[in-house]
Short mmCIF file of C-alpha atoms and ligand atoms in Angstrom, two decimals:
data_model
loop_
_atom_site.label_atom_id
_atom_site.label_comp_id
_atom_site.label_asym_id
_atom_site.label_seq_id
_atom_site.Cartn_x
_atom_site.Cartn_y
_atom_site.Cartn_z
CA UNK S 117 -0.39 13.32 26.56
CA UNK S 118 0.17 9.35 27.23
CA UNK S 119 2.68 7.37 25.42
CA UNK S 120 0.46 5.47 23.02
CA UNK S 121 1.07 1.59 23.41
CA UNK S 122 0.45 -1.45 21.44
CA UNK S 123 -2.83 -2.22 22.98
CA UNK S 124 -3.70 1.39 23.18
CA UNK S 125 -3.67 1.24 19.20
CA UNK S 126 -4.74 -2.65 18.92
CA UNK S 127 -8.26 -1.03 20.92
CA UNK S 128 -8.85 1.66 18.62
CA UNK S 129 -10.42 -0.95 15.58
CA UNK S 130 -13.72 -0.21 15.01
CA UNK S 131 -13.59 2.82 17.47
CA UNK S 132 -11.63 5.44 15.45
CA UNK S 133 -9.53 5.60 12.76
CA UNK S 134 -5.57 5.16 13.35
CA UNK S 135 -2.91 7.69 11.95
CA UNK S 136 0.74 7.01 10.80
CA UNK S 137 3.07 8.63 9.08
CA UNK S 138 6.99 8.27 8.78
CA UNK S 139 9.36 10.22 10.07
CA UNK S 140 13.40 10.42 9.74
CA UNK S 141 14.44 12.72 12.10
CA UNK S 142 14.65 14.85 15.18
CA UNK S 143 13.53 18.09 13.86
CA UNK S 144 9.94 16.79 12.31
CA UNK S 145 9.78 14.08 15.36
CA UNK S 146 9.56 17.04 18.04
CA UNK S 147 6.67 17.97 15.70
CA UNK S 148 4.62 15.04 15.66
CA UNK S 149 5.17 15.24 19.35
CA UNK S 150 3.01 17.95 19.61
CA UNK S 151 0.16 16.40 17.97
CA UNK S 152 -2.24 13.33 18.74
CA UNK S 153 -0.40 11.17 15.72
CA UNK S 154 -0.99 7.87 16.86
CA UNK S 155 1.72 5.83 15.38
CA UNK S 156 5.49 6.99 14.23
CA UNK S 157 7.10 4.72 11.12
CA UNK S 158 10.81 5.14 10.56
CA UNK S 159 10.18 3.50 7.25
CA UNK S 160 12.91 1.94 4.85
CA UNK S 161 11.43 4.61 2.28
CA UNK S 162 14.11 6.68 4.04
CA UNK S 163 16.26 4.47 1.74
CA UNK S 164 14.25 6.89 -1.60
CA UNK S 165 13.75 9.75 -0.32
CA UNK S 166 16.51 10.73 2.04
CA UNK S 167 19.34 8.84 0.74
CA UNK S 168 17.71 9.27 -3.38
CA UNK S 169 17.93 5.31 -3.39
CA UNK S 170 15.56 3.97 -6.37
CA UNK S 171 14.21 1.05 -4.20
CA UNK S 172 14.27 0.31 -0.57
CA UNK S 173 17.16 -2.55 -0.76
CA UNK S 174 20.01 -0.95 -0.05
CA UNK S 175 18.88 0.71 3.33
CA UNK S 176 20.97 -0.90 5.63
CA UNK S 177 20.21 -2.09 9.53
CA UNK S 178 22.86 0.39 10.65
CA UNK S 179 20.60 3.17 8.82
CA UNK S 180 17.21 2.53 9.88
CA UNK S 181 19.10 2.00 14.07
CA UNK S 182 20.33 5.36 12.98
CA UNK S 183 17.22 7.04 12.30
CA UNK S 184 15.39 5.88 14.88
CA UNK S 185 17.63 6.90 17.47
CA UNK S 186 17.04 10.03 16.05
CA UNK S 187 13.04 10.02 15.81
CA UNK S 188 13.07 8.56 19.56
CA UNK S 189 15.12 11.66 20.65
CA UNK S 190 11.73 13.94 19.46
CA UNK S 191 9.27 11.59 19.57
CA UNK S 192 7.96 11.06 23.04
CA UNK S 193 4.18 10.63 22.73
CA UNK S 194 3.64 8.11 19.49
CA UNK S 195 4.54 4.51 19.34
CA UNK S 196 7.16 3.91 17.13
CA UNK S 197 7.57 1.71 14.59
CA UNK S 198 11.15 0.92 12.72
CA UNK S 199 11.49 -1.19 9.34
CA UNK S 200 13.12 -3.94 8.91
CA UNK S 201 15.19 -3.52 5.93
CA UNK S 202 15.83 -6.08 2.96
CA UNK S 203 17.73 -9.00 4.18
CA UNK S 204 17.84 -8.45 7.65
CA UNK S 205 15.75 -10.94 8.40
CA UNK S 206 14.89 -13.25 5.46
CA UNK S 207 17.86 -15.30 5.97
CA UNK S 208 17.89 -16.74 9.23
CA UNK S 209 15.46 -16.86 12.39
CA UNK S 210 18.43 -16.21 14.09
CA UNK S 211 19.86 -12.89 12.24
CA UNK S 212 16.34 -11.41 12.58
CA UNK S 213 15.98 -11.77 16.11
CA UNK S 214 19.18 -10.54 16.43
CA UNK S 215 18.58 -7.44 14.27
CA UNK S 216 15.24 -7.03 15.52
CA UNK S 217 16.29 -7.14 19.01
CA UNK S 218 19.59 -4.73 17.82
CA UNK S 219 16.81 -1.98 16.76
CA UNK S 220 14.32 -2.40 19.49
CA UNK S 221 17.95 -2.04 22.06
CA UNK S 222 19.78 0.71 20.20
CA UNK S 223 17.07 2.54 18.67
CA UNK S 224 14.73 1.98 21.26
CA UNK S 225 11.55 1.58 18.75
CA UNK S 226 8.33 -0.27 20.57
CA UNK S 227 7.85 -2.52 17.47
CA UNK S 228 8.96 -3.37 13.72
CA UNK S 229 7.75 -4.03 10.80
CA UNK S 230 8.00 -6.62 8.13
CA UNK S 231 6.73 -7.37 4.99
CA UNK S 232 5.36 -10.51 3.41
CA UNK S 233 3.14 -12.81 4.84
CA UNK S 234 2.62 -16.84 5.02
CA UNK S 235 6.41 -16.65 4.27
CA UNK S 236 7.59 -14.93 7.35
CA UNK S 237 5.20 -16.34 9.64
CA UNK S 238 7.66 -18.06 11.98
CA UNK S 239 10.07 -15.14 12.01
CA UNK S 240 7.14 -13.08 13.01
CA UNK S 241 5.94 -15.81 15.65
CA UNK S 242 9.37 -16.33 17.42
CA UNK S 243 10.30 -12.13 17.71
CA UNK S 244 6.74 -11.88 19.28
CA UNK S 245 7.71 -14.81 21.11
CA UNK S 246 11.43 -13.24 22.21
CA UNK S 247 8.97 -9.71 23.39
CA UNK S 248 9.39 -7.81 20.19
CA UNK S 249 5.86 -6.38 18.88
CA UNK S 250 5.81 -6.76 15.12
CA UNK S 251 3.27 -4.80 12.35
CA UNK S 252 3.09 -6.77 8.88
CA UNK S 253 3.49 -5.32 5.83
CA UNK S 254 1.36 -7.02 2.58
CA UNK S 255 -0.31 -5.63 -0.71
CA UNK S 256 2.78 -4.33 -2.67
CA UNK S 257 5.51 -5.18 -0.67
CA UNK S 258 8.76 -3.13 -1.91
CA UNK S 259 11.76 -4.75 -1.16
CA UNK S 260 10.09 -7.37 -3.34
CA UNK S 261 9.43 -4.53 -5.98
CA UNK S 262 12.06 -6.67 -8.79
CA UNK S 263 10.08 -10.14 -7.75
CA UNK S 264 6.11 -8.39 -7.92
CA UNK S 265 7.26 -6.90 -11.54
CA UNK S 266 7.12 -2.92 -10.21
CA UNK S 267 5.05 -1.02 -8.29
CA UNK S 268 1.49 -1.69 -8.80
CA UNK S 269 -2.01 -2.30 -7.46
CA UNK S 270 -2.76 -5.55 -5.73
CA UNK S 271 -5.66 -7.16 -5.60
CA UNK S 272 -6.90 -7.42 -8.87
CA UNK S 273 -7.04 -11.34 -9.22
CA UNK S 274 -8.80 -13.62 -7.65
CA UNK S 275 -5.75 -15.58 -6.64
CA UNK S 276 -4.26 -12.60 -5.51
CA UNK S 277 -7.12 -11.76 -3.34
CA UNK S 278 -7.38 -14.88 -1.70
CA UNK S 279 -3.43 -14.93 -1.38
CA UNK S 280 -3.60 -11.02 0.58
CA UNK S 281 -6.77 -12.46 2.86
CA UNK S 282 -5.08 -16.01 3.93
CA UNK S 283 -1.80 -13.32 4.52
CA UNK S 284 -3.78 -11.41 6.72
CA UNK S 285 -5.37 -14.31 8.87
CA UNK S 286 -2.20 -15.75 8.90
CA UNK S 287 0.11 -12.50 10.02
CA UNK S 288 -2.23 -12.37 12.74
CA UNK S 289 -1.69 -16.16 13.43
CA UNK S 290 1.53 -15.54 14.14
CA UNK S 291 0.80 -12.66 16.33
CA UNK S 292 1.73 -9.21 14.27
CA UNK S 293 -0.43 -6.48 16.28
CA UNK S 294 -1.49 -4.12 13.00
CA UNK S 295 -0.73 -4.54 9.08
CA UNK S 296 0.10 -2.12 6.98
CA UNK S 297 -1.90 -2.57 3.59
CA UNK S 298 0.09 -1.24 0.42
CA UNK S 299 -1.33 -0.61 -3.12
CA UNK S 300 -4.50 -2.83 -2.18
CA UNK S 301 -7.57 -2.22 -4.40
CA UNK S 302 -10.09 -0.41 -1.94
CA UNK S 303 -12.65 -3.54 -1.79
CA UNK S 304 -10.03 -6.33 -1.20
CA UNK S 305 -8.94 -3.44 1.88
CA UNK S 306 -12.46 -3.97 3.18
CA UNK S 307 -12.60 -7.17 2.91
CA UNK S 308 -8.90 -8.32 4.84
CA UNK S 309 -9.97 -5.46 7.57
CA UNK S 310 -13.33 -7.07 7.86
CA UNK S 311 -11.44 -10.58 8.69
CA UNK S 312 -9.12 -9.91 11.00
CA UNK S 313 -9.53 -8.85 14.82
CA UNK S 314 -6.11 -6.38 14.51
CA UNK S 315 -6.15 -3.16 12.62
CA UNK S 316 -4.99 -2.23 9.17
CA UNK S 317 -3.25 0.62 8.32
CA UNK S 318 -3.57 1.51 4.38
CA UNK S 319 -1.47 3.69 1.92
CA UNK S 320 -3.22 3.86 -1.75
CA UNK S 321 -5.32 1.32 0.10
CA UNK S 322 -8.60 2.79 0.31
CA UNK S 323 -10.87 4.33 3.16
CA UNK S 324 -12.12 0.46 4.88
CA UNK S 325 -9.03 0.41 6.51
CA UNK S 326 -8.36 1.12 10.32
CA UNK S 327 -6.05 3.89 9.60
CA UNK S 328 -3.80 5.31 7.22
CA UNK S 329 0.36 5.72 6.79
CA UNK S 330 1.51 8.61 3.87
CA UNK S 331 5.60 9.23 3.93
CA UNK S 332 6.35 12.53 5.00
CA UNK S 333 7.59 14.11 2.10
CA UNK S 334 5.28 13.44 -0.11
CA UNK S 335 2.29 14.35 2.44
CA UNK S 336 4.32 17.63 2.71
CA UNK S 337 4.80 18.21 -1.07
CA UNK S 338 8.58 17.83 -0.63
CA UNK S 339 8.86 15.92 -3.35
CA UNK S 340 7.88 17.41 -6.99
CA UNK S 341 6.18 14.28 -7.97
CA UNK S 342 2.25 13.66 -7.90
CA UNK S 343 1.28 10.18 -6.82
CA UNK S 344 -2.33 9.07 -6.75
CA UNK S 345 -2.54 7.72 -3.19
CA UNK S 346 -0.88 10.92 -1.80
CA UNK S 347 -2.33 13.89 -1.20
CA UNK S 348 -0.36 17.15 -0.50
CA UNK S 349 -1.29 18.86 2.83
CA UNK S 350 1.57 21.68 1.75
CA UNK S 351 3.97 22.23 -1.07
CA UNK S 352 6.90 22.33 0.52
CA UNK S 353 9.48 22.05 -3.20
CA UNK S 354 8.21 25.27 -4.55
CA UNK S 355 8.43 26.96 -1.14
CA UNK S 356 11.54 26.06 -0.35
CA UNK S 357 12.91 26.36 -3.80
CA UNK S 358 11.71 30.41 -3.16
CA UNK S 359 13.08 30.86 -0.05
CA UNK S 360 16.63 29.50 -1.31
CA UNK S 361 16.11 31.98 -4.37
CA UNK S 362 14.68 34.99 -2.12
CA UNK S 363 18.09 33.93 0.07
CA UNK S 364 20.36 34.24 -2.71
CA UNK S 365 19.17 37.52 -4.20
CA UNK S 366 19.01 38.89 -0.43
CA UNK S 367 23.18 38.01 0.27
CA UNK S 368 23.91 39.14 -2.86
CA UNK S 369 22.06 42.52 -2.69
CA UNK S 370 23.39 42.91 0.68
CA UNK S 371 20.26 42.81 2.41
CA UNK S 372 21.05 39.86 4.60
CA UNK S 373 22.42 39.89 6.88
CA UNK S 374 20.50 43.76 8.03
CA UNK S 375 21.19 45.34 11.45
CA UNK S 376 18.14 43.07 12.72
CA UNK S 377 20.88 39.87 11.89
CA UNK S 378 24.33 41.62 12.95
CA UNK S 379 26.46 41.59 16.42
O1 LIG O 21 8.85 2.58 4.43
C1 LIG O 21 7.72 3.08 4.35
O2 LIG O 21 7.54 4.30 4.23
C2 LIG O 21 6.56 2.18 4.42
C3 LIG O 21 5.24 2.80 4.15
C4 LIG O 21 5.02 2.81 2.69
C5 LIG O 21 4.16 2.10 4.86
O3 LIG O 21 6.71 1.03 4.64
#
């Protein structure tokens, strides 16, 4: 398998969908290496559902360069993608080139991501400028989840619409190579991936978009909640709630460890 580039995933709009998913950590990152996953996103969601944060904000630079490191370790095949978490790079041009450039050195991603759109603009120009590939990130943006009032759908005003499409033209402007669409009402998907020349990648976005991004856990049913966008390829809470049970009743009816198990 070849290492799957930026313009390797830039050429597959309007050839063939594009898949992403996110990914943590070594063990589930030699996995994905064994498929034909296109893209790799050590999202700031790690922030909910490894670290049981309620929002993204308090993932931390040092985290996501953590987790990456990790995911690069596995991952050989997929181009991966690292977050830039809240506040890494809102405050200066220089403090997100200098985080940007700290993930793409010690985590050794291929690109990041950022949300928000005519705001960031110049940030996204100069780290393309300074040789760091960057994906967008508009729709529901969540680090902004206290500013957008929640998590919901975007898309549903006309203002808002207009807003997400001069985002997208914009993002694109600046040079981002792919955006992430989140919570984007399935027409208004269309309708950005339509006007742009770089792909989209949607989550409870609808199916216009180039591709698609679910988190891990809840694609694998880790996670005991049901969310509309997802849909769950296993159920891995009830399974692994039984094993730890069938576990338990095995030590303590002495029939683990057997012979099979013993030195
Ligand atoms: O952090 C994340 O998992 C994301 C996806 C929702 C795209 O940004």
């Amino acid at each position: 398998m070849n290492k799957k580039t930026i313009s390797f995933i830039r050429g597959l709009k309007g050839k063939r969908k594009i898949t992403m998913l996110t990914c943590y950590d070594y063990s589930m990152a030699r996995i994905f290496d064994n498929t034909d996953l296109d893209i790799v996103l050590v999202g700031d969601s790690v922030g909910n559902v490894f670290s049981g944060y309620e929002t993204t904000l308090p993932v931390t630079i040092d985290e996501i360069i953590y987790h990456t490191k990790a995911v690069k370790r596995g991952c050989k095949n997929q181009l991966i993608v690292s977050d830039m978490p809240f506040m890494s790079y809102q405050i200066s041009i220089n403090d997100a080139i200098n985080n940007a450039g700290r993930l793409m050195k010690e985590g050794l991603c291929d690109a990041v991501k950022l949300e928000g759109g005519e705001e960031i603009a110049l940030i996204v120009e100069k780290l393309v400028k300074a040789g760091i590939p960057v994906m967008g990130h508009i729709g529901l943006q969540p680090q902004s989840v206290h500013a957008m009032g929640g998590y919901k759908v975007i898309g549903k005003k006309e203002d808002e619409v207009k807003r997400l499409v001069n985002n997208a033209k914009i993002l694109e402007e600046s040079g981002a190579f792919a955006i992430v669409l989140e919570l984007v009402k399935k027409d208004v998907a269309k309708e950005i991936t339509n006007s742009i020349n770089i792909p989209t990648i949607g989550i409870g976005s609808g199916p216009y978009c180039d591709g698609q991004v679910l988190v891990i856990n809840d694609m694998l049913g880790l996670n005991p909640e049901n969310f509309k966008h997802n849909k769950k390829y296993l159920n891995l809470y009830s399974d692994i709630e039984n094993a730890v049970n069938n576990y338990i009743k095995d030590v303590i009816d002495v029939k683990f460890p057997s012979d099979e198990n013993s030195f």
